[in-house]
Amino acid sequence: MQADLLVLLELQEKDRTIQQLRDELRAFEPELADLDSELAEHEARLAAARRAIGEAGDRRTELEQKIENFRQMQERRRQRLEWVRGAKEASTLMAELDLGRGVLAKEEAEWVRSADRVQEAEAKAAETEKEMGEVTEGQVARRAELAVLQGELRERIGKVEVEREEVTGRIAKPVLTRYERIQKGRAPLALYALHGDACGHCFTAVPMHRRQEIHNGNSIVTCEACGVLIYETETVSDS
Ligand SMILES: [Zn+2]
């Protein structure tokens, strides 16, 4: 059993290394998420600014249409005025033309304001776009750095995984299955050294006869309380 134990400890070492490297890899995620959300925020602002240009443009077009209709109405009044005979009808048309001129002037002033608003919206969008460009540019170096670090870690993980594969080839299938089942459980590790008379994981006392079994190295002993495999450090160092 000692041979099994040694290989299992070797396997556990590989698994711990893989786990550590994966944790290191995961540690980059919050920073990457921050970078992404910073970009997303600027994208949303840019989209809103572009929408505002569209809305201001629609308002301007709407006013242009309205003004054009008014102008046509005024033109028809002027034409009618040339042909009317009755003084009463003429003065009514004159009054309508005067009123129309006032309305038109008001609408035209409104159009000028709407054109200003389009320009303002365009300037705002251009500014937002520039900011977004700066933010994107500002992230390039760090993103490249992170990609390199992640790449290195993935490569190291791949290497250790190959080594792990080699180690598992030296372990009897039932033992490996047992190890992997325990590893998937609640305990962080599958194998723990005896801690005095107790399990090194849950610190429940191990009965004398089982400690003897561990000491003899005759079997891989499972902790009755938490289910991890228990070994004695002396057994390992003696070999
Ligand atoms: Zn235990």
JSON list of C-alpha atoms and ligand atoms in Angstrom, two decimals:
[
{"chain": "A", "resi": 1, "resn": "MET", "atom": "CA", "xyz": [0.00, 0.00, 0.00]},
{"chain": "A", "resi": 2, "resn": "GLN", "atom": "CA", "xyz": [2.91, 2.33, 0.60]},
{"chain": "A", "resi": 3, "resn": "ALA", "atom": "CA", "xyz": [3.62, 2.54, -3.09]},
{"chain": "A", "resi": 4, "resn": "ASP", "atom": "CA", "xyz": [-0.02, 3.44, -3.69]},
{"chain": "A", "resi": 5, "resn": "LEU", "atom": "CA", "xyz": [0.15, 6.06, -0.98]},
{"chain": "A", "resi": 6, "resn": "LEU", "atom": "CA", "xyz": [3.27, 7.67, -2.43]},
{"chain": "A", "resi": 7, "resn": "VAL", "atom": "CA", "xyz": [1.76, 7.86, -5.90]},
{"chain": "A", "resi": 8, "resn": "LEU", "atom": "CA", "xyz": [-1.48, 9.22, -4.45]},
{"chain": "A", "resi": 9, "resn": "LEU", "atom": "CA", "xyz": [0.46, 11.93, -2.64]},
{"chain": "A", "resi": 10, "resn": "GLU", "atom": "CA", "xyz": [2.22, 12.71, -5.88]},
{"chain": "A", "resi": 11, "resn": "LEU", "atom": "CA", "xyz": [-1.16, 12.93, -7.58]},
{"chain": "A", "resi": 12, "resn": "GLN", "atom": "CA", "xyz": [-2.48, 15.18, -4.84]},
{"chain": "A", "resi": 13, "resn": "GLU", "atom": "CA", "xyz": [0.51, 17.47, -5.30]},
{"chain": "A", "resi": 14, "resn": "LYS", "atom": "CA", "xyz": [-0.28, 17.77, -9.01]},
{"chain": "A", "resi": 15, "resn": "ASP", "atom": "CA", "xyz": [-3.92, 18.48, -8.22]},
{"chain": "A", "resi": 16, "resn": "ARG", "atom": "CA", "xyz": [-2.96, 21.16, -5.71]},
{"chain": "A", "resi": 17, "resn": "THR", "atom": "CA", "xyz": [-0.69, 22.80, -8.25]},
{"chain": "A", "resi": 18, "resn": "ILE", "atom": "CA", "xyz": [-3.43, 22.70, -10.89]},
{"chain": "A", "resi": 19, "resn": "GLN", "atom": "CA", "xyz": [-5.90, 24.13, -8.40]},
{"chain": "A", "resi": 20, "resn": "GLN", "atom": "CA", "xyz": [-3.51, 26.93, -7.42]},
{"chain": "A", "resi": 21, "resn": "LEU", "atom": "CA", "xyz": [-2.86, 27.84, -11.04]},
{"chain": "A", "resi": 22, "resn": "ARG", "atom": "CA", "xyz": [-6.60, 27.84, -11.78]},
{"chain": "A", "resi": 23, "resn": "ASP", "atom": "CA", "xyz": [-7.16, 30.13, -8.79]},
{"chain": "A", "resi": 24, "resn": "GLU", "atom": "CA", "xyz": [-4.48, 32.47, -10.11]},
{"chain": "A", "resi": 25, "resn": "LEU", "atom": "CA", "xyz": [-6.19, 32.42, -13.50]},
{"chain": "A", "resi": 26, "resn": "ARG", "atom": "CA", "xyz": [-9.55, 33.15, -11.92]},
{"chain": "A", "resi": 27, "resn": "ALA", "atom": "CA", "xyz": [-8.04, 36.04, -9.97]},
{"chain": "A", "resi": 28, "resn": "PHE", "atom": "CA", "xyz": [-7.82, 38.01, -13.24]},
{"chain": "A", "resi": 29, "resn": "GLU", "atom": "CA", "xyz": [-11.55, 37.77, -13.86]},
{"chain": "A", "resi": 30, "resn": "PRO", "atom": "CA", "xyz": [-12.69, 40.72, -11.68]},
{"chain": "A", "resi": 31, "resn": "GLU", "atom": "CA", "xyz": [-10.17, 43.05, -13.33]},
{"chain": "A", "resi": 32, "resn": "LEU", "atom": "CA", "xyz": [-11.24, 41.89, -16.80]},
{"chain": "A", "resi": 33, "resn": "ALA", "atom": "CA", "xyz": [-14.88, 42.33, -15.85]},
{"chain": "A", "resi": 34, "resn": "ASP", "atom": "CA", "xyz": [-14.09, 45.89, -14.68]},
{"chain": "A", "resi": 35, "resn": "LEU", "atom": "CA", "xyz": [-12.39, 46.68, -17.99]},
{"chain": "A", "resi": 36, "resn": "ASP", "atom": "CA", "xyz": [-15.37, 45.23, -19.89]},
{"chain": "A", "resi": 37, "resn": "SER", "atom": "CA", "xyz": [-17.94, 47.16, -17.88]},
{"chain": "A", "resi": 38, "resn": "GLU", "atom": "CA", "xyz": [-15.96, 50.38, -18.29]},
{"chain": "A", "resi": 39, "resn": "LEU", "atom": "CA", "xyz": [-16.16, 49.90, -22.07]},
{"chain": "A", "resi": 40, "resn": "ALA", "atom": "CA", "xyz": [-19.82, 48.86, -21.95]},
{"chain": "A", "resi": 41, "resn": "GLU", "atom": "CA", "xyz": [-20.66, 52.02, -20.01]},
{"chain": "A", "resi": 42, "resn": "HIS", "atom": "CA", "xyz": [-19.05, 54.20, -22.69]},
{"chain": "A", "resi": 43, "resn": "GLU", "atom": "CA", "xyz": [-20.73, 52.19, -25.45]},
{"chain": "A", "resi": 44, "resn": "ALA", "atom": "CA", "xyz": [-24.11, 52.82, -23.82]},
{"chain": "A", "resi": 45, "resn": "ARG", "atom": "CA", "xyz": [-23.38, 56.55, -23.54]},
{"chain": "A", "resi": 46, "resn": "LEU", "atom": "CA", "xyz": [-22.31, 56.68, -27.17]},
{"chain": "A", "resi": 47, "resn": "ALA", "atom": "CA", "xyz": [-25.46, 54.85, -28.29]},
{"chain": "A", "resi": 48, "resn": "ALA", "atom": "CA", "xyz": [-27.58, 57.33, -26.29]},
{"chain": "A", "resi": 49, "resn": "ALA", "atom": "CA", "xyz": [-25.72, 60.28, -27.83]},
{"chain": "A", "resi": 50, "resn": "ARG", "atom": "CA", "xyz": [-26.31, 58.90, -31.34]},
{"chain": "A", "resi": 51, "resn": "ARG", "atom": "CA", "xyz": [-29.97, 58.35, -30.56]},
{"chain": "A", "resi": 52, "resn": "ALA", "atom": "CA", "xyz": [-30.19, 62.00, -29.44]},
{"chain": "A", "resi": 53, "resn": "ILE", "atom": "CA", "xyz": [-28.81, 63.12, -32.84]},
{"chain": "A", "resi": 54, "resn": "GLY", "atom": "CA", "xyz": [-31.51, 61.09, -34.56]},
{"chain": "A", "resi": 55, "resn": "GLU", "atom": "CA", "xyz": [-34.26, 62.54, -32.38]},
{"chain": "A", "resi": 56, "resn": "ALA", "atom": "CA", "xyz": [-33.05, 66.13, -32.82]},
{"chain": "A", "resi": 57, "resn": "GLY", "atom": "CA", "xyz": [-32.81, 65.53, -36.59]},
{"chain": "A", "resi": 58, "resn": "ASP", "atom": "CA", "xyz": [-36.38, 64.19, -36.68]},
{"chain": "A", "resi": 59, "resn": "ARG", "atom": "CA", "xyz": [-37.64, 67.28, -34.86]},
{"chain": "A", "resi": 60, "resn": "ARG", "atom": "CA", "xyz": [-35.80, 69.53, -37.34]},
{"chain": "A", "resi": 61, "resn": "THR", "atom": "CA", "xyz": [-37.24, 67.65, -40.34]},
{"chain": "A", "resi": 62, "resn": "GLU", "atom": "CA", "xyz": [-40.71, 67.84, -38.83]},
{"chain": "A", "resi": 63, "resn": "LEU", "atom": "CA", "xyz": [-40.39, 71.62, -38.46]},
{"chain": "A", "resi": 64, "resn": "GLU", "atom": "CA", "xyz": [-39.06, 71.97, -42.02]},
{"chain": "A", "resi": 65, "resn": "GLN", "atom": "CA", "xyz": [-42.16, 70.13, -43.29]},
{"chain": "A", "resi": 66, "resn": "LYS", "atom": "CA", "xyz": [-44.43, 72.34, -41.23]},
{"chain": "A", "resi": 67, "resn": "ILE", "atom": "CA", "xyz": [-42.72, 75.53, -42.45]},
{"chain": "A", "resi": 68, "resn": "GLU", "atom": "CA", "xyz": [-42.92, 74.36, -46.05]},
{"chain": "A", "resi": 69, "resn": "ASN", "atom": "CA", "xyz": [-46.69, 73.79, -45.69]},
{"chain": "A", "resi": 70, "resn": "PHE", "atom": "CA", "xyz": [-47.11, 77.26, -44.19]},
{"chain": "A", "resi": 71, "resn": "ARG", "atom": "CA", "xyz": [-45.15, 78.83, -47.02]},
{"chain": "A", "resi": 72, "resn": "GLN", "atom": "CA", "xyz": [-47.36, 77.13, -49.59]},
{"chain": "A", "resi": 73, "resn": "MET", "atom": "CA", "xyz": [-50.48, 78.34, -47.78]},
{"chain": "A", "resi": 74, "resn": "GLN", "atom": "CA", "xyz": [-49.12, 81.90, -47.72]},
{"chain": "A", "resi": 75, "resn": "GLU", "atom": "CA", "xyz": [-48.26, 81.65, -51.42]},
{"chain": "A", "resi": 76, "resn": "ARG", "atom": "CA", "xyz": [-51.83, 80.58, -52.24]},
{"chain": "A", "resi": 77, "resn": "ARG", "atom": "CA", "xyz": [-53.18, 83.54, -50.24]},
{"chain": "A", "resi": 78, "resn": "ARG", "atom": "CA", "xyz": [-50.93, 85.92, -52.13]},
{"chain": "A", "resi": 79, "resn": "GLN", "atom": "CA", "xyz": [-52.12, 84.51, -55.47]},
{"chain": "A", "resi": 80, "resn": "ARG", "atom": "CA", "xyz": [-55.74, 84.78, -54.42]},
{"chain": "A", "resi": 81, "resn": "LEU", "atom": "CA", "xyz": [-55.15, 88.37, -53.34]},
{"chain": "A", "resi": 82, "resn": "GLU", "atom": "CA", "xyz": [-54.12, 89.28, -56.89]},
{"chain": "A", "resi": 83, "resn": "TRP", "atom": "CA", "xyz": [-57.44, 88.06, -58.27]},
{"chain": "A", "resi": 84, "resn": "VAL", "atom": "CA", "xyz": [-59.98, 89.11, -55.61]},
{"chain": "A", "resi": 85, "resn": "ARG", "atom": "CA", "xyz": [-62.41, 91.88, -56.46]},
{"chain": "A", "resi": 86, "resn": "GLY", "atom": "CA", "xyz": [-64.26, 92.59, -53.20]},
{"chain": "A", "resi": 87, "resn": "ALA", "atom": "CA", "xyz": [-62.54, 94.87, -50.65]},
{"chain": "A", "resi": 88, "resn": "LYS", "atom": "CA", "xyz": [-63.90, 92.83, -47.76]},
{"chain": "A", "resi": 89, "resn": "GLU", "atom": "CA", "xyz": [-62.51, 89.58, -49.11]},
{"chain": "A", "resi": 90, "resn": "ALA", "atom": "CA", "xyz": [-59.17, 91.31, -49.80]},
{"chain": "A", "resi": 91, "resn": "SER", "atom": "CA", "xyz": [-58.87, 92.65, -46.26]},
{"chain": "A", "resi": 92, "resn": "THR", "atom": "CA", "xyz": [-59.69, 89.19, -44.86]},
{"chain": "A", "resi": 93, "resn": "LEU", "atom": "CA", "xyz": [-56.88, 87.68, -46.97]},
{"chain": "A", "resi": 94, "resn": "MET", "atom": "CA", "xyz": [-54.50, 90.47, -45.89]},
{"chain": "A", "resi": 95, "resn": "ALA", "atom": "CA", "xyz": [-55.29, 89.76, -42.25]},
{"chain": "A", "resi": 96, "resn": "GLU", "atom": "CA", "xyz": [-54.69, 86.02, -42.86]},
{"chain": "A", "resi": 97, "resn": "LEU", "atom": "CA", "xyz": [-51.37, 86.78, -44.55]},
{"chain": "A", "resi": 98, "resn": "ASP", "atom": "CA", "xyz": [-50.29, 88.94, -41.59]},
{"chain": "A", "resi": 99, "resn": "LEU", "atom": "CA", "xyz": [-51.24, 86.24, -39.13]},
{"chain": "A", "resi": 100, "resn": "GLY", "atom": "CA", "xyz": [-49.48, 83.65, -41.28]},
{"chain": "A", "resi": 101, "resn": "ARG", "atom": "CA", "xyz": [-46.30, 85.72, -41.33]},
{"chain": "A", "resi": 102, "resn": "GLY", "atom": "CA", "xyz": [-46.29, 85.80, -37.52]},
{"chain": "A", "resi": 103, "resn": "VAL", "atom": "CA", "xyz": [-46.78, 82.04, -37.26]},
{"chain": "A", "resi": 104, "resn": "LEU", "atom": "CA", "xyz": [-44.11, 81.42, -39.87]},
{"chain": "A", "resi": 105, "resn": "ALA", "atom": "CA", "xyz": [-41.61, 83.66, -38.05]},
{"chain": "A", "resi": 106, "resn": "LYS", "atom": "CA", "xyz": [-42.25, 81.72, -34.85]},
{"chain": "A", "resi": 107, "resn": "GLU", "atom": "CA", "xyz": [-41.84, 78.36, -36.58]},
{"chain": "A", "resi": 108, "resn": "GLU", "atom": "CA", "xyz": [-38.64, 79.54, -38.24]},
{"chain": "A", "resi": 109, "resn": "ALA", "atom": "CA", "xyz": [-37.19, 80.65, -34.91]},
{"chain": "A", "resi": 110, "resn": "GLU", "atom": "CA", "xyz": [-38.10, 77.22, -33.56]},
{"chain": "A", "resi": 111, "resn": "TRP", "atom": "CA", "xyz": [-36.35, 75.62, -36.55]},
{"chain": "A", "resi": 112, "resn": "VAL", "atom": "CA", "xyz": [-33.15, 77.58, -35.78]},
{"chain": "A", "resi": 113, "resn": "ARG", "atom": "CA", "xyz": [-33.27, 76.27, -32.21]},
{"chain": "A", "resi": 114, "resn": "SER", "atom": "CA", "xyz": [-33.85, 72.72, -33.47]},
{"chain": "A", "resi": 115, "resn": "ALA", "atom": "CA", "xyz": [-30.86, 73.02, -35.82]},
{"chain": "A", "resi": 116, "resn": "ASP", "atom": "CA", "xyz": [-28.76, 74.19, -32.85]},
{"chain": "A", "resi": 117, "resn": "ARG", "atom": "CA", "xyz": [-29.92, 71.15, -30.93]},
{"chain": "A", "resi": 118, "resn": "VAL", "atom": "CA", "xyz": [-28.81, 68.85, -33.75]},
{"chain": "A", "resi": 119, "resn": "GLN", "atom": "CA", "xyz": [-25.38, 70.48, -33.69]},
{"chain": "A", "resi": 120, "resn": "GLU", "atom": "CA", "xyz": [-25.17, 70.19, -29.90]},
{"chain": "A", "resi": 121, "resn": "ALA", "atom": "CA", "xyz": [-26.13, 66.52, -30.08]},
{"chain": "A", "resi": 122, "resn": "GLU", "atom": "CA", "xyz": [-23.51, 65.93, -32.79]},
{"chain": "A", "resi": 123, "resn": "ALA", "atom": "CA", "xyz": [-20.83, 67.66, -30.72]},
{"chain": "A", "resi": 124, "resn": "LYS", "atom": "CA", "xyz": [-21.80, 65.63, -27.66]},
{"chain": "A", "resi": 125, "resn": "ALA", "atom": "CA", "xyz": [-21.63, 62.36, -29.64]},
{"chain": "A", "resi": 126, "resn": "ALA", "atom": "CA", "xyz": [-18.25, 63.30, -31.10]},
{"chain": "A", "resi": 127, "resn": "GLU", "atom": "CA", "xyz": [-16.95, 64.04, -27.60]},
{"chain": "A", "resi": 128, "resn": "THR", "atom": "CA", "xyz": [-18.35, 60.76, -26.25]},
{"chain": "A", "resi": 129, "resn": "GLU", "atom": "CA", "xyz": [-16.79, 58.88, -29.15]},
{"chain": "A", "resi": 130, "resn": "LYS", "atom": "CA", "xyz": [-13.43, 60.52, -28.46]},
{"chain": "A", "resi": 131, "resn": "GLU", "atom": "CA", "xyz": [-13.68, 59.57, -24.78]},
{"chain": "A", "resi": 132, "resn": "MET", "atom": "CA", "xyz": [-14.54, 56.01, -25.73]},
{"chain": "A", "resi": 133, "resn": "GLY", "atom": "CA", "xyz": [-11.54, 55.88, -28.04]},
{"chain": "A", "resi": 134, "resn": "GLU", "atom": "CA", "xyz": [-9.32, 57.09, -25.22]},
{"chain": "A", "resi": 135, "resn": "VAL", "atom": "CA", "xyz": [-10.71, 54.52, -22.81]},
{"chain": "A", "resi": 136, "resn": "THR", "atom": "CA", "xyz": [-10.25, 51.71, -25.36]},
{"chain": "A", "resi": 137, "resn": "GLU", "atom": "CA", "xyz": [-6.74, 52.91, -26.10]},
{"chain": "A", "resi": 138, "resn": "GLY", "atom": "CA", "xyz": [-6.00, 53.17, -22.39]},
{"chain": "A", "resi": 139, "resn": "GLN", "atom": "CA", "xyz": [-6.96, 49.52, -21.89]},
{"chain": "A", "resi": 140, "resn": "VAL", "atom": "CA", "xyz": [-4.83, 48.08, -24.69]},
{"chain": "A", "resi": 141, "resn": "ALA", "atom": "CA", "xyz": [-1.58, 47.73, -22.72]},
{"chain": "A", "resi": 142, "resn": "ARG", "atom": "CA", "xyz": [-3.17, 46.18, -19.62]},
{"chain": "A", "resi": 143, "resn": "ARG", "atom": "CA", "xyz": [-5.34, 43.83, -21.69]},
{"chain": "A", "resi": 144, "resn": "ALA", "atom": "CA", "xyz": [-2.27, 42.63, -23.58]},
{"chain": "A", "resi": 145, "resn": "GLU", "atom": "CA", "xyz": [-0.44, 42.14, -20.28]},
{"chain": "A", "resi": 146, "resn": "LEU", "atom": "CA", "xyz": [-3.34, 40.14, -18.85]},
{"chain": "A", "resi": 147, "resn": "ALA", "atom": "CA", "xyz": [-3.56, 38.01, -22.00]},
{"chain": "A", "resi": 148, "resn": "VAL", "atom": "CA", "xyz": [0.13, 37.13, -21.68]},
{"chain": "A", "resi": 149, "resn": "LEU", "atom": "CA", "xyz": [-0.22, 36.25, -17.98]},
{"chain": "A", "resi": 150, "resn": "GLN", "atom": "CA", "xyz": [-3.33, 34.16, -18.67]},
{"chain": "A", "resi": 151, "resn": "GLY", "atom": "CA", "xyz": [-1.60, 32.43, -21.56]},
{"chain": "A", "resi": 152, "resn": "GLU", "atom": "CA", "xyz": [1.36, 31.55, -19.36]},
{"chain": "A", "resi": 153, "resn": "LEU", "atom": "CA", "xyz": [-0.89, 30.15, -16.65]},
{"chain": "A", "resi": 154, "resn": "ARG", "atom": "CA", "xyz": [-2.92, 28.09, -19.16]},
{"chain": "A", "resi": 155, "resn": "GLU", "atom": "CA", "xyz": [0.27, 26.69, -20.55]},
{"chain": "A", "resi": 156, "resn": "ARG", "atom": "CA", "xyz": [1.51, 25.74, -17.08]},
{"chain": "A", "resi": 157, "resn": "ILE", "atom": "CA", "xyz": [-1.86, 24.14, -16.26]},
{"chain": "A", "resi": 158, "resn": "GLY", "atom": "CA", "xyz": [-1.66, 22.13, -19.49]},
{"chain": "A", "resi": 159, "resn": "LYS", "atom": "CA", "xyz": [1.81, 20.93, -18.59]},
{"chain": "A", "resi": 160, "resn": "VAL", "atom": "CA", "xyz": [0.84, 19.85, -15.07]},
{"chain": "A", "resi": 161, "resn": "GLU", "atom": "CA", "xyz": [-2.27, 18.13, -16.45]},
{"chain": "A", "resi": 162, "resn": "VAL", "atom": "CA", "xyz": [-0.05, 16.03, -18.70]},
{"chain": "A", "resi": 163, "resn": "GLU", "atom": "CA", "xyz": [2.13, 15.18, -15.68]},
{"chain": "A", "resi": 164, "resn": "ARG", "atom": "CA", "xyz": [-1.00, 14.29, -13.70]},
{"chain": "A", "resi": 165, "resn": "GLU", "atom": "CA", "xyz": [-2.10, 11.98, -16.49]},
{"chain": "A", "resi": 166, "resn": "GLU", "atom": "CA", "xyz": [1.23, 10.18, -16.23]},
{"chain": "A", "resi": 167, "resn": "VAL", "atom": "CA", "xyz": [0.82, 9.81, -12.45]},
{"chain": "A", "resi": 168, "resn": "THR", "atom": "CA", "xyz": [-2.70, 8.39, -12.70]},
{"chain": "A", "resi": 169, "resn": "GLY", "atom": "CA", "xyz": [-1.34, 5.75, -15.06]},
{"chain": "A", "resi": 170, "resn": "ARG", "atom": "CA", "xyz": [0.60, 4.37, -12.10]},
{"chain": "A", "resi": 171, "resn": "ILE", "atom": "CA", "xyz": [-2.42, 4.10, -9.80]},
{"chain": "A", "resi": 172, "resn": "ALA", "atom": "CA", "xyz": [-4.75, 1.10, -9.61]},
{"chain": "A", "resi": 173, "resn": "LYS", "atom": "CA", "xyz": [-8.16, 2.02, -11.01]},
{"chain": "A", "resi": 174, "resn": "PRO", "atom": "CA", "xyz": [-10.20, 1.37, -7.81]},
{"chain": "A", "resi": 175, "resn": "VAL", "atom": "CA", "xyz": [-7.75, 3.45, -5.75]},
{"chain": "A", "resi": 176, "resn": "LEU", "atom": "CA", "xyz": [-7.88, 6.27, -8.25]},
{"chain": "A", "resi": 177, "resn": "THR", "atom": "CA", "xyz": [-11.69, 6.17, -8.29]},
{"chain": "A", "resi": 178, "resn": "ARG", "atom": "CA", "xyz": [-11.73, 6.33, -4.50]},
{"chain": "A", "resi": 179, "resn": "TYR", "atom": "CA", "xyz": [-9.32, 9.27, -4.48]},
{"chain": "A", "resi": 180, "resn": "GLU", "atom": "CA", "xyz": [-11.30, 11.18, -7.07]},
{"chain": "A", "resi": 181, "resn": "ARG", "atom": "CA", "xyz": [-14.59, 10.56, -5.30]},
{"chain": "A", "resi": 182, "resn": "ILE", "atom": "CA", "xyz": [-13.19, 11.95, -2.04]},
{"chain": "A", "resi": 183, "resn": "GLN", "atom": "CA", "xyz": [-11.64, 14.85, -3.93]},
{"chain": "A", "resi": 184, "resn": "LYS", "atom": "CA", "xyz": [-15.06, 15.82, -5.25]},
{"chain": "A", "resi": 185, "resn": "GLY", "atom": "CA", "xyz": [-16.41, 15.90, -1.70]},
{"chain": "A", "resi": 186, "resn": "ARG", "atom": "CA", "xyz": [-16.36, 18.67, 0.84]},
{"chain": "A", "resi": 187, "resn": "ALA", "atom": "CA", "xyz": [-12.76, 18.33, 2.02]},
{"chain": "A", "resi": 188, "resn": "PRO", "atom": "CA", "xyz": [-10.28, 20.47, 0.09]},
{"chain": "A", "resi": 189, "resn": "LEU", "atom": "CA", "xyz": [-7.92, 17.50, -0.26]},
{"chain": "A", "resi": 190, "resn": "ALA", "atom": "CA", "xyz": [-8.33, 13.73, -0.45]},
{"chain": "A", "resi": 191, "resn": "LEU", "atom": "CA", "xyz": [-5.30, 12.78, 1.66]},
{"chain": "A", "resi": 192, "resn": "TYR", "atom": "CA", "xyz": [-4.42, 14.08, 5.09]},
{"chain": "A", "resi": 193, "resn": "ALA", "atom": "CA", "xyz": [-1.58, 13.19, 7.43]},
{"chain": "A", "resi": 194, "resn": "LEU", "atom": "CA", "xyz": [-2.39, 11.98, 10.90]},
{"chain": "A", "resi": 195, "resn": "HIS", "atom": "CA", "xyz": [-2.34, 14.88, 13.31]},
{"chain": "A", "resi": 196, "resn": "GLY", "atom": "CA", "xyz": [-1.27, 13.23, 16.56]},
{"chain": "A", "resi": 197, "resn": "ASP", "atom": "CA", "xyz": [-4.00, 10.64, 17.09]},
{"chain": "A", "resi": 198, "resn": "ALA", "atom": "CA", "xyz": [-6.51, 12.48, 14.96]},
{"chain": "A", "resi": 199, "resn": "CYS", "atom": "CA", "xyz": [-7.52, 12.98, 11.35]},
{"chain": "A", "resi": 200, "resn": "GLY", "atom": "CA", "xyz": [-5.56, 15.89, 9.88]},
{"chain": "A", "resi": 201, "resn": "HIS", "atom": "CA", "xyz": [-8.68, 17.30, 8.27]},
{"chain": "A", "resi": 202, "resn": "CYS", "atom": "CA", "xyz": [-11.51, 17.06, 10.81]},
{"chain": "A", "resi": 203, "resn": "PHE", "atom": "CA", "xyz": [-9.41, 16.32, 13.90]},
{"chain": "A", "resi": 204, "resn": "THR", "atom": "CA", "xyz": [-11.64, 13.44, 14.97]},
{"chain": "A", "resi": 205, "resn": "ALA", "atom": "CA", "xyz": [-9.63, 10.91, 16.96]},
{"chain": "A", "resi": 206, "resn": "VAL", "atom": "CA", "xyz": [-8.68, 7.83, 14.95]},
{"chain": "A", "resi": 207, "resn": "PRO", "atom": "CA", "xyz": [-9.17, 4.54, 16.90]},
{"chain": "A", "resi": 208, "resn": "MET", "atom": "CA", "xyz": [-6.01, 2.74, 17.95]},
{"chain": "A", "resi": 209, "resn": "HIS", "atom": "CA", "xyz": [-6.49, -0.31, 15.67]},
{"chain": "A", "resi": 210, "resn": "ARG", "atom": "CA", "xyz": [-6.88, 1.91, 12.64]},
{"chain": "A", "resi": 211, "resn": "ARG", "atom": "CA", "xyz": [-3.85, 3.96, 13.57]},
{"chain": "A", "resi": 212, "resn": "GLN", "atom": "CA", "xyz": [-1.99, 0.65, 13.69]},
{"chain": "A", "resi": 213, "resn": "GLU", "atom": "CA", "xyz": [-3.16, -0.15, 10.18]},
{"chain": "A", "resi": 214, "resn": "ILE", "atom": "CA", "xyz": [-1.98, 3.24, 9.03]},
{"chain": "A", "resi": 215, "resn": "HIS", "atom": "CA", "xyz": [1.31, 2.74, 10.79]},
{"chain": "A", "resi": 216, "resn": "ASN", "atom": "CA", "xyz": [1.86, -0.65, 9.19]},
{"chain": "A", "resi": 217, "resn": "GLY", "atom": "CA", "xyz": [1.07, 0.87, 5.85]},
{"chain": "A", "resi": 218, "resn": "ASN", "atom": "CA", "xyz": [-1.15, -2.12, 5.11]},
{"chain": "A", "resi": 219, "resn": "SER", "atom": "CA", "xyz": [-4.14, -0.19, 3.89]},
{"chain": "A", "resi": 220, "resn": "ILE", "atom": "CA", "xyz": [-5.29, 3.22, 2.97]},
{"chain": "A", "resi": 221, "resn": "VAL", "atom": "CA", "xyz": [-7.43, 4.17, 5.93]},
{"chain": "A", "resi": 222, "resn": "THR", "atom": "CA", "xyz": [-10.50, 6.33, 5.57]},
{"chain": "A", "resi": 223, "resn": "CYS", "atom": "CA", "xyz": [-11.47, 8.76, 8.32]},
{"chain": "A", "resi": 224, "resn": "GLU", "atom": "CA", "xyz": [-14.78, 7.52, 9.72]},
{"chain": "A", "resi": 225, "resn": "ALA", "atom": "CA", "xyz": [-15.91, 11.06, 10.44]},
{"chain": "A", "resi": 226, "resn": "CYS", "atom": "CA", "xyz": [-15.11, 13.02, 7.27]},
{"chain": "A", "resi": 227, "resn": "GLY", "atom": "CA", "xyz": [-14.16, 10.35, 4.72]},
{"chain": "A", "resi": 228, "resn": "VAL", "atom": "CA", "xyz": [-10.69, 11.58, 3.73]},
{"chain": "A", "resi": 229, "resn": "LEU", "atom": "CA", "xyz": [-7.75, 9.19, 3.38]},
{"chain": "A", "resi": 230, "resn": "ILE", "atom": "CA", "xyz": [-5.36, 9.26, 6.29]},
{"chain": "A", "resi": 231, "resn": "TYR", "atom": "CA", "xyz": [-1.66, 8.49, 6.20]},
{"chain": "A", "resi": 232, "resn": "GLU", "atom": "CA", "xyz": [1.24, 8.80, 8.54]},
{"chain": "A", "resi": 233, "resn": "THR", "atom": "CA", "xyz": [4.03, 11.16, 7.59]},
{"chain": "A", "resi": 234, "resn": "GLU", "atom": "CA", "xyz": [6.64, 8.73, 8.97]},
{"chain": "A", "resi": 235, "resn": "THR", "atom": "CA", "xyz": [5.41, 6.03, 6.58]},
{"chain": "A", "resi": 236, "resn": "VAL", "atom": "CA", "xyz": [6.14, 8.39, 3.75]},
{"chain": "A", "resi": 237, "resn": "SER", "atom": "CA", "xyz": [9.50, 9.67, 4.93]},
{"chain": "A", "resi": 238, "resn": "ASP", "atom": "CA", "xyz": [10.75, 6.18, 5.90]},
{"chain": "A", "resi": 239, "resn": "SER", "atom": "CA", "xyz": [10.41, 4.91, 2.39]},
{"chain": "B", "resi": 1, "resn": "ZN", "atom": "ZN", "xyz": [-11.55, 13.30, 9.22]}
]
